[in-house]
Backbone as JSON Lines, residues from 0, in Angstrom:
{"i":0,"aa":"M","n":[-70.47,126.41,107.05],"ca":[-70.11,125.07,106.7],"c":[-69.28,124.45,107.81]}
{"i":1,"aa":"E","n":[-69.61,123.29,108.02],"ca":[-68.84,122.6,109.04],"c":[-68.07,121.47,108.4]}
{"i":2,"aa":"A","n":[-66.95,121.14,108.96],"ca":[-66.11,120.08,108.44],"c":[-66.69,118.75,108.83]}
{"i":3,"aa":"G","n":[-66.74,117.87,107.89],"ca":[-67.26,116.55,108.18],"c":[-67.49,115.78,106.9]}
{"i":4,"aa":"P","n":[-68.01,114.59,107.03],"ca":[-68.26,113.8,105.82],"c":[-69.35,114.46,104.99]}
{"i":5,"aa":"R","n":[-69.2,114.36,103.7],"ca":[-70.18,114.96,102.79],"c":[-71.27,113.97,102.48]}
{"i":6,"aa":"N","n":[-72.44,114.54,102.24],"ca":[-73.56,113.7,101.89],"c":[-73.57,113.53,100.37]}
{"i":7,"aa":"T","n":[-73.41,112.32,99.89],"ca":[-73.35,112.07,98.45],"c":[-74.68,111.64,97.88]}
{"i":8,"aa":"D","n":[-75.72,111.63,98.66],"ca":[-77.02,111.18,98.17],"c":[-77.84,112.28,97.53]}
{"i":9,"aa":"Q","n":[-77.27,113.44,97.27],"ca":[-78.04,114.59,96.76],"c":[-78.07,114.61,95.24]}
{"i":10,"aa":"G","n":[-78.7,113.69,94.61],"ca":[-78.97,113.74,93.17],"c":[-77.83,113.25,92.3]}
{"i":11,"aa":"T","n":[-76.73,112.86,92.82],"ca":[-75.67,112.33,91.97],"c":[-75.79,110.83,91.9]}
{"i":12,"aa":"Q","n":[-75.45,110.3,90.76],"ca":[-75.52,108.86,90.57],"c":[-74.12,108.28,90.51]}
{"i":13,"aa":"D","n":[-74.07,107.03,90.67],"ca":[-72.8,106.32,90.57],"c":[-72.34,106.36,89.11]}
{"i":14,"aa":"P","n":[-71.06,106.67,88.81],"ca":[-70.6,106.73,87.42],"c":[-70.8,105.44,86.65]}
{"i":15,"aa":"Q","n":[-70.86,104.31,87.34],"ca":[-71.08,103.05,86.64],"c":[-72.5,102.97,86.1]}
{"i":16,"aa":"D","n":[-73.44,103.65,86.74],"ca":[-74.82,103.64,86.25],"c":[-74.96,104.45,84.97]}
{"i":17,"aa":"E","n":[-74.09,105.46,84.74],"ca":[-74.19,106.33,83.57],"c":[-73.54,105.7,82.34]}
{"i":18,"aa":"A","n":[-72.67,104.74,82.51],"ca":[-71.98,104.11,81.38],"c":[-72.99,103.32,80.56]}
{"i":19,"aa":"P","n":[-72.88,103.36,79.21],"ca":[-73.82,102.6,78.38],"c":[-73.6,101.11,78.55]}
{"i":20,"aa":"R","n":[-74.71,100.39,78.5],"ca":[-74.65,98.93,78.61],"c":[-74.14,98.36,77.29]}
{"i":21,"aa":"L","n":[-73.35,97.34,77.38],"ca":[-72.81,96.71,76.18],"c":[-73.48,95.36,75.98]}
{"i":22,"aa":"S","n":[-73.79,95.11,74.72],"ca":[-74.29,93.79,74.35],"c":[-73.13,93.08,73.64]}
{"i":23,"aa":"P","n":[-73.3,91.82,73.29],"ca":[-72.21,91.14,72.56],"c":[-71.88,91.82,71.23]}
{"i":24,"aa":"D","n":[-72.85,92.55,70.63],"ca":[-72.63,93.22,69.34],"c":[-72.0,94.6,69.5]}
{"i":25,"aa":"G","n":[-72.07,95.19,70.66],"ca":[-71.59,96.55,70.86],"c":[-72.55,97.29,71.76]}
{"i":26,"aa":"P","n":[-72.56,98.61,71.74],"ca":[-73.44,99.37,72.63],"c":[-74.91,99.21,72.26]}
{"i":27,"aa":"D","n":[-75.78,99.28,73.27],"ca":[-77.22,99.19,73.04],"c":[-77.76,100.46,72.4]}
{"i":28,"aa":"D","n":[-77.28,101.59,72.84],"ca":[-77.78,102.87,72.34],"c":[-77.21,103.16,70.96]}
{"i":29,"aa":"E","n":[-78.05,103.56,70.0],"ca":[-77.59,103.91,68.67],"c":[-76.93,105.28,68.65]}
{"i":30,"aa":"D","n":[-77.31,106.2,69.55],"ca":[-76.75,107.55,69.52],"c":[-75.35,107.6,70.11]}
{"i":31,"aa":"T","n":[-74.86,106.56,70.72],"ca":[-73.5,106.55,71.24],"c":[-72.5,105.99,70.24]}
{"i":32,"aa":"V","n":[-72.99,105.5,69.11],"ca":[-72.12,104.93,68.08],"c":[-71.44,106.07,67.33]}
{"i":33,"aa":"T","n":[-70.16,105.95,67.09],"ca":[-69.44,106.98,66.33],"c":[-69.84,106.88,64.87]}
{"i":34,"aa":"P","n":[-69.86,108.03,64.16],"ca":[-70.27,108.0,62.75],"c":[-69.25,107.25,61.9]}
{"i":35,"aa":"E","n":[-69.74,106.69,60.8],"ca":[-68.87,105.94,59.91],"c":[-68.01,106.9,59.1]}
{"i":36,"aa":"V","n":[-66.84,106.45,58.7],"ca":[-65.92,107.25,57.92],"c":[-65.86,106.69,56.51]}
{"i":37,"aa":"E","n":[-66.03,107.57,55.52],"ca":[-65.94,107.11,54.13],"c":[-64.48,107.01,53.73]}
{"i":38,"aa":"V","n":[-64.15,105.94,53.03],"ca":[-62.79,105.72,52.57],"c":[-62.84,105.55,51.05]}
{"i":39,"aa":"E","n":[-61.94,106.27,50.35],"ca":[-61.88,106.17,48.9],"c":[-61.21,104.86,48.52]}
{"i":40,"aa":"L","n":[-61.9,104.04,47.74],"ca":[-61.38,102.73,47.36],"c":[-60.58,102.77,46.07]}
{"i":41,"aa":"R","n":[-60.8,103.81,45.24],"ca":[-60.05,103.9,43.99],"c":[-58.6,104.29,44.28]}
{"i":42,"aa":"P","n":[-57.66,103.8,43.49],"ca":[-56.26,104.2,43.72],"c":[-56.05,105.65,43.33]}
{"i":43,"aa":"Q","n":[-55.0,106.24,43.87],"ca":[-54.68,107.62,43.53],"c":[-54.35,107.72,42.05]}
{"i":44,"aa":"R","n":[-54.71,108.85,41.46],"ca":[-54.41,109.06,40.06],"c":[-53.01,109.62,39.96]}
{"i":45,"aa":"R","n":[-52.11,108.86,39.36],"ca":[-50.75,109.32,39.16],"c":[-50.23,108.76,37.85]}
{"i":46,"aa":"L","n":[-49.21,109.42,37.31],"ca":[-48.64,108.97,36.06],"c":[-47.88,107.67,36.27]}
{"i":47,"aa":"R","n":[-48.12,106.71,35.43],"ca":[-47.45,105.42,35.5],"c":[-46.23,105.43,34.57]}
{"i":48,"aa":"I","n":[-45.37,104.45,34.73],"ca":[-44.14,104.38,33.93],"c":[-44.45,104.2,32.45]}
{"i":49,"aa":"W","n":[-45.51,103.46,32.12],"ca":[-45.84,103.26,30.71],"c":[-46.38,104.53,30.07]}
{"i":50,"aa":"Q","n":[-46.83,105.49,30.89],"ca":[-47.24,106.78,30.35],"c":[-46.05,107.71,30.21]}
{"i":51,"aa":"L","n":[-45.12,107.63,31.16],"ca":[-43.98,108.53,31.16],"c":[-42.88,108.13,30.18]}
{"i":52,"aa":"A","n":[-42.65,106.85,29.99],"ca":[-41.52,106.38,29.17],"c":[-41.55,106.93,27.74]}
{"i":53,"aa":"P","n":[-42.65,106.85,27.0],"ca":[-42.61,107.39,25.63],"c":[-42.45,108.9,25.6]}
{"i":54,"aa":"I","n":[-42.99,109.59,26.59],"ca":[-42.84,111.05,26.63],"c":[-41.39,111.42,26.86]}
{"i":55,"aa":"V","n":[-40.74,110.75,27.8],"ca":[-39.34,111.05,28.1],"c":[-38.45,110.68,26.92]}
{"i":56,"aa":"M","n":[-38.71,109.55,26.29],"ca":[-37.88,109.16,25.14],"c":[-38.05,110.13,23.98]}
{"i":57,"aa":"L","n":[-39.26,110.55,23.7],"ca":[-39.5,111.51,22.62],"c":[-38.85,112.85,22.93]}
{"i":58,"aa":"A","n":[-38.91,113.29,24.18],"ca":[-38.27,114.55,24.55],"c":[-36.75,114.45,24.44]}
{"i":59,"aa":"A","n":[-36.19,113.31,24.82],"ca":[-34.73,113.14,24.72],"c":[-34.27,113.15,23.27]}
{"i":60,"aa":"V","n":[-34.97,112.41,22.41],"ca":[-34.61,112.38,20.99],"c":[-34.75,113.77,20.37]}
{"i":61,"aa":"G","n":[-35.82,114.45,20.68],"ca":[-36.02,115.8,20.13],"c":[-34.98,116.78,20.6]}
{"i":62,"aa":"S","n":[-34.64,116.72,21.89],"ca":[-33.64,117.67,22.39],"c":[-32.26,117.38,21.82]}
{"i":63,"aa":"L","n":[-31.93,116.1,21.61],"ca":[-30.64,115.78,20.98],"c":[-30.62,116.24,19.52]}
{"i":64,"aa":"M","n":[-31.74,116.06,18.81],"ca":[-31.8,116.52,17.42],"c":[-31.68,118.04,17.35]}
{"i":65,"aa":"F","n":[-32.17,118.72,18.38],"ca":[-32.08,120.17,18.41],"c":[-30.68,120.63,18.81]}
{"i":66,"aa":"A","n":[-30.07,119.94,19.77],"ca":[-28.81,120.4,20.33],"c":[-27.6,120.11,19.44]}
{"i":67,"aa":"F","n":[-27.51,118.92,18.82],"ca":[-26.3,118.59,18.09],"c":[-26.05,119.47,16.87]}
{"i":68,"aa":"P","n":[-27.04,119.75,16.03],"ca":[-26.75,120.66,14.91],"c":[-26.38,122.06,15.39]}
{"i":69,"aa":"L","n":[-26.98,122.49,16.48],"ca":[-26.65,123.82,16.98],"c":[-25.24,123.86,17.57]}
{"i":70,"aa":"A","n":[-24.85,122.79,18.24],"ca":[-23.54,122.77,18.89],"c":[-22.4,122.49,17.91]}
{"i":71,"aa":"F","n":[-22.63,121.61,16.93],"ca":[-21.53,121.18,16.08],"c":[-21.65,121.65,14.64]}
{"i":72,"aa":"G","n":[-22.77,122.29,14.26],"ca":[-22.93,122.83,12.91],"c":[-22.67,121.8,11.83]}
{"i":73,"aa":"T","n":[-23.48,120.78,11.72],"ca":[-23.24,119.65,10.83],"c":[-23.73,119.89,9.41]}
{"i":74,"aa":"G","n":[-23.26,120.88,8.74],"ca":[-23.55,121.08,7.32],"c":[-24.82,121.85,7.04]}
{"i":75,"aa":"D","n":[-25.31,121.69,5.79],"ca":[-26.45,122.47,5.31],"c":[-27.77,122.04,5.93]}
{"i":76,"aa":"G","n":[-27.92,120.79,6.27],"ca":[-29.18,120.31,6.81],"c":[-29.33,120.53,8.31]}
{"i":77,"aa":"G","n":[-28.36,121.18,8.93],"ca":[-28.39,121.36,10.38],"c":[-29.58,122.15,10.87]}
{"i":78,"aa":"A","n":[-29.95,123.2,10.14],"ca":[-31.08,124.03,10.57],"c":[-32.39,123.25,10.5]}
{"i":79,"aa":"V","n":[-32.53,122.43,9.47],"ca":[-33.76,121.65,9.32],"c":[-33.86,120.6,10.43]}
{"i":80,"aa":"V","n":[-32.75,119.93,10.71],"ca":[-32.74,118.91,11.77],"c":[-33.0,119.57,13.12]}
{"i":81,"aa":"A","n":[-32.42,120.75,13.34],"ca":[-32.62,121.45,14.61],"c":[-34.07,121.86,14.78]}
{"i":82,"aa":"M","n":[-34.7,122.37,13.74],"ca":[-36.1,122.76,13.84],"c":[-36.99,121.54,14.03]}
{"i":83,"aa":"L","n":[-36.66,120.43,13.38],"ca":[-37.42,119.2,13.58],"c":[-37.28,118.71,15.02]}
{"i":84,"aa":"G","n":[-36.07,118.8,15.57],"ca":[-35.85,118.43,16.96],"c":[-36.62,119.33,17.92]}
{"i":85,"aa":"L","n":[-36.67,120.63,17.62],"ca":[-37.45,121.55,18.44],"c":[-38.93,121.2,18.38]}
{"i":86,"aa":"L","n":[-39.41,120.85,17.21],"ca":[-40.82,120.46,17.05],"c":[-41.12,119.19,17.84]}
{"i":87,"aa":"I","n":[-40.23,118.2,17.78],"ca":[-40.44,116.95,18.51],"c":[-40.41,117.21,20.02]}
{"i":88,"aa":"S","n":[-39.49,118.06,20.47],"ca":[-39.41,118.39,21.9],"c":[-40.69,119.08,22.37]}
{"i":89,"aa":"C","n":[-41.19,120.0,21.57],"ca":[-42.41,120.7,21.94],"c":[-43.61,119.75,21.95]}
{"i":90,"aa":"C","n":[-43.64,118.81,21.03],"ca":[-44.71,117.81,21.03],"c":[-44.65,116.95,22.28]}
{"i":91,"aa":"A","n":[-43.44,116.55,22.69],"ca":[-43.3,115.75,23.91],"c":[-43.72,116.55,25.13]}
{"i":92,"aa":"A","n":[-43.38,117.83,25.16],"ca":[-43.77,118.68,26.29],"c":[-45.3,118.81,26.36]}
{"i":93,"aa":"G","n":[-45.93,119.02,25.22],"ca":[-47.39,119.1,25.2],"c":[-48.05,117.8,25.6]}
{"i":94,"aa":"W","n":[-47.51,116.69,25.15],"ca":[-48.03,115.38,25.5],"c":[-47.9,115.16,27.0]}
{"i":95,"aa":"G","n":[-46.75,115.54,27.56],"ca":[-46.55,115.41,29.0],"c":[-47.49,116.28,29.8]}
{"i":96,"aa":"M","n":[-47.72,117.51,29.33],"ca":[-48.65,118.4,30.04],"c":[-50.08,117.86,30.0]}
{"i":97,"aa":"M","n":[-50.49,117.31,28.87],"ca":[-51.84,116.76,28.78],"c":[-51.99,115.52,29.66]}
{"i":98,"aa":"A","n":[-50.96,114.68,29.73],"ca":[-51.02,113.5,30.6],"c":[-51.08,113.92,32.06]}
{"i":99,"aa":"A","n":[-50.28,114.93,32.43],"ca":[-50.28,115.41,33.82],"c":[-51.63,116.04,34.16]}
{"i":100,"aa":"R","n":[-52.2,116.78,33.24],"ca":[-53.51,117.4,33.49],"c":[-54.59,116.34,33.66]}
{"i":101,"aa":"R","n":[-54.46,115.25,32.92],"ca":[-55.46,114.19,32.99],"c":[-55.49,113.52,34.37]}
{"i":102,"aa":"V","n":[-54.33,113.43,35.03],"ca":[-54.3,112.83,36.36],"c":[-54.5,113.86,37.47]}
{"i":103,"aa":"G","n":[-54.68,115.14,37.11],"ca":[-55.05,116.13,38.12],"c":[-53.98,117.12,38.49]}
{"i":104,"aa":"H","n":[-52.81,117.07,37.87],"ca":[-51.77,118.06,38.19],"c":[-52.08,119.38,37.48]}
{"i":105,"aa":"T","n":[-51.67,120.48,38.08],"ca":[-51.84,121.79,37.46],"c":[-50.52,122.53,37.5]}
{"i":106,"aa":"W","n":[-50.42,123.56,36.69],"ca":[-49.24,124.43,36.71],"c":[-49.29,125.27,37.98]}
{"i":107,"aa":"P","n":[-48.14,125.65,38.5],"ca":[-48.14,126.53,39.68],"c":[-48.89,127.83,39.39]}
{"i":108,"aa":"G","n":[-49.75,128.21,40.31],"ca":[-50.52,129.44,40.15],"c":[-51.83,129.27,39.42]}
{"i":109,"aa":"M","n":[-52.08,128.08,38.88],"ca":[-53.32,127.84,38.14],"c":[-54.28,127.06,39.03]}
{"i":110,"aa":"P","n":[-55.59,127.31,38.9],"ca":[-56.56,126.58,39.74],"c":[-56.69,125.13,39.31]}
{"i":111,"aa":"A","n":[-57.15,124.31,40.24],"ca":[-57.35,122.89,39.95],"c":[-58.48,122.73,38.94]}
{"i":112,"aa":"R","n":[-58.42,121.66,38.19],"ca":[-59.43,121.39,37.17],"c":[-60.78,121.15,37.83]}
{"i":113,"aa":"G","n":[-61.8,121.81,37.36],"ca":[-63.15,121.62,37.88],"c":[-63.44,122.4,39.16]}
{"i":114,"aa":"S","n":[-62.51,123.27,39.59],"ca":[-62.74,124.02,40.83],"c":[-63.64,125.23,40.6]}
{"i":115,"aa":"G","n":[-63.78,125.67,39.37],"ca":[-64.62,126.82,39.08],"c":[-63.92,128.15,39.27]}
{"i":116,"aa":"E","n":[-62.66,128.12,39.72],"ca":[-61.9,129.37,39.9],"c":[-61.32,129.81,38.57]}
{"i":117,"aa":"R","n":[-61.12,131.12,38.46],"ca":[-60.51,131.66,37.25],"c":[-59.01,131.83,37.49]}
{"i":118,"aa":"P","n":[-58.18,131.54,36.48],"ca":[-56.74,131.73,36.66],"c":[-56.4,133.22,36.72]}
{"i":119,"aa":"D","n":[-55.35,133.52,37.45],"ca":[-54.9,134.91,37.57],"c":[-54.27,135.33,36.24]}
{"i":120,"aa":"W","n":[-54.63,136.48,35.73],"ca":[-54.14,136.93,34.43],"c":[-52.64,137.2,34.46]}
{"i":121,"aa":"R","n":[-52.09,137.55,35.61],"ca":[-50.64,137.82,35.7],"c":[-49.85,136.53,35.53]}
{"i":122,"aa":"V","n":[-50.36,135.43,36.08],"ca":[-49.69,134.14,35.94],"c":[-49.75,133.7,34.48]}
{"i":123,"aa":"L","n":[-50.9,133.85,33.85],"ca":[-51.03,133.51,32.43],"c":[-50.09,134.35,31.57]}
{"i":124,"aa":"A","n":[-50.01,135.65,31.86],"ca":[-49.11,136.53,31.11],"c":[-47.65,136.11,31.29]}
{"i":125,"aa":"L","n":[-47.28,135.71,32.49],"ca":[-45.91,135.24,32.74],"c":[-45.62,133.98,31.94]}
{"i":126,"aa":"Y","n":[-46.52,133.01,31.93],"ca":[-46.31,131.78,31.17],"c":[-46.2,132.07,29.67]}
{"i":127,"aa":"V","n":[-47.07,132.92,29.15],"ca":[-47.03,133.26,27.72],"c":[-45.73,133.98,27.38]}
{"i":128,"aa":"T","n":[-45.3,134.9,28.22],"ca":[-44.07,135.65,27.97],"c":[-42.86,134.72,27.96]}
{"i":129,"aa":"V","n":[-42.77,133.82,28.93],"ca":[-41.64,132.89,28.97],"c":[-41.65,131.99,27.74]}
{"i":130,"aa":"G","n":[-42.81,131.5,27.33],"ca":[-42.91,130.65,26.15],"c":[-42.49,131.39,24.88]}
{"i":131,"aa":"V","n":[-42.94,132.62,24.72],"ca":[-42.58,133.4,23.53],"c":[-41.09,133.68,23.49]}
{"i":132,"aa":"V","n":[-40.5,134.01,24.64],"ca":[-39.06,134.27,24.69],"c":[-38.27,133.02,24.33]}
{"i":133,"aa":"L","n":[-38.66,131.85,24.86],"ca":[-37.95,130.62,24.54],"c":[-38.05,130.26,23.06]}
{"i":134,"aa":"V","n":[-39.23,130.4,22.49],"ca":[-39.39,130.1,21.06],"c":[-38.59,131.09,20.22]}
{"i":135,"aa":"A","n":[-38.6,132.36,20.58],"ca":[-37.84,133.37,19.84],"c":[-36.34,133.08,19.89]}
{"i":136,"aa":"L","n":[-35.84,132.71,21.07],"ca":[-34.41,132.38,21.18],"c":[-34.06,131.15,20.35]}
{"i":137,"aa":"A","n":[-34.92,130.14,20.34],"ca":[-34.64,128.94,19.55],"c":[-34.65,129.25,18.06]}
{"i":138,"aa":"V","n":[-35.64,129.99,17.6],"ca":[-35.71,130.33,16.18],"c":[-34.54,131.23,15.79]}
{"i":139,"aa":"W","n":[-34.16,132.15,16.63],"ca":[-33.02,133.04,16.36],"c":[-31.73,132.22,16.25]}
{"i":140,"aa":"R","n":[-31.55,131.23,17.15],"ca":[-30.34,130.42,17.1],"c":[-30.3,129.56,15.86]}
{"i":141,"aa":"V","n":[-31.42,129.0,15.45],"ca":[-31.46,128.19,14.25],"c":[-31.23,129.06,13.02]}
{"i":142,"aa":"A","n":[-31.76,130.27,13.01],"ca":[-31.58,131.17,11.89],"c":[-30.12,131.58,11.73]}
{"i":143,"aa":"R","n":[-29.37,131.61,12.82],"ca":[-27.95,131.96,12.76],"c":[-27.11,130.84,12.17]}
{"i":144,"aa":"L","n":[-27.64,129.62,12.04],"ca":[-26.9,128.53,11.43],"c":[-26.66,128.76,9.94]}
{"i":145,"aa":"R","n":[-27.51,129.49,9.29],"ca":[-27.41,129.68,7.84],"c":[-26.43,130.72,7.49]}
């Protein structure tokens, strides 16, 4: 090889010749167009205030009905009021869980709705155990009022 000017006429083209031609509408070639992106037009599914307000109010009333007779022992009807408060609280919790499930939320460790996956039996056993222990403690505390 000798030093000197290089010959550029050996099969290379000017980079301006390789650029796609543009028309007033955009590129002439259809294969140079980037693919379209789909955008979801529906709003995200989330719980609204009008869905949450009655659930929160019902849970607050139920928990107060459950807590005051247990804390202050208000006579003979205290156990009945406490159990009614526990029932109202549990109804509010179930209502809240169903509303959350409807908008797509799941419990930790549980598969998403419609995914086709099976829940892990250990997670289910943990949830059932915690629920049974909480109900047993509540019933035991109410039974001690008498």
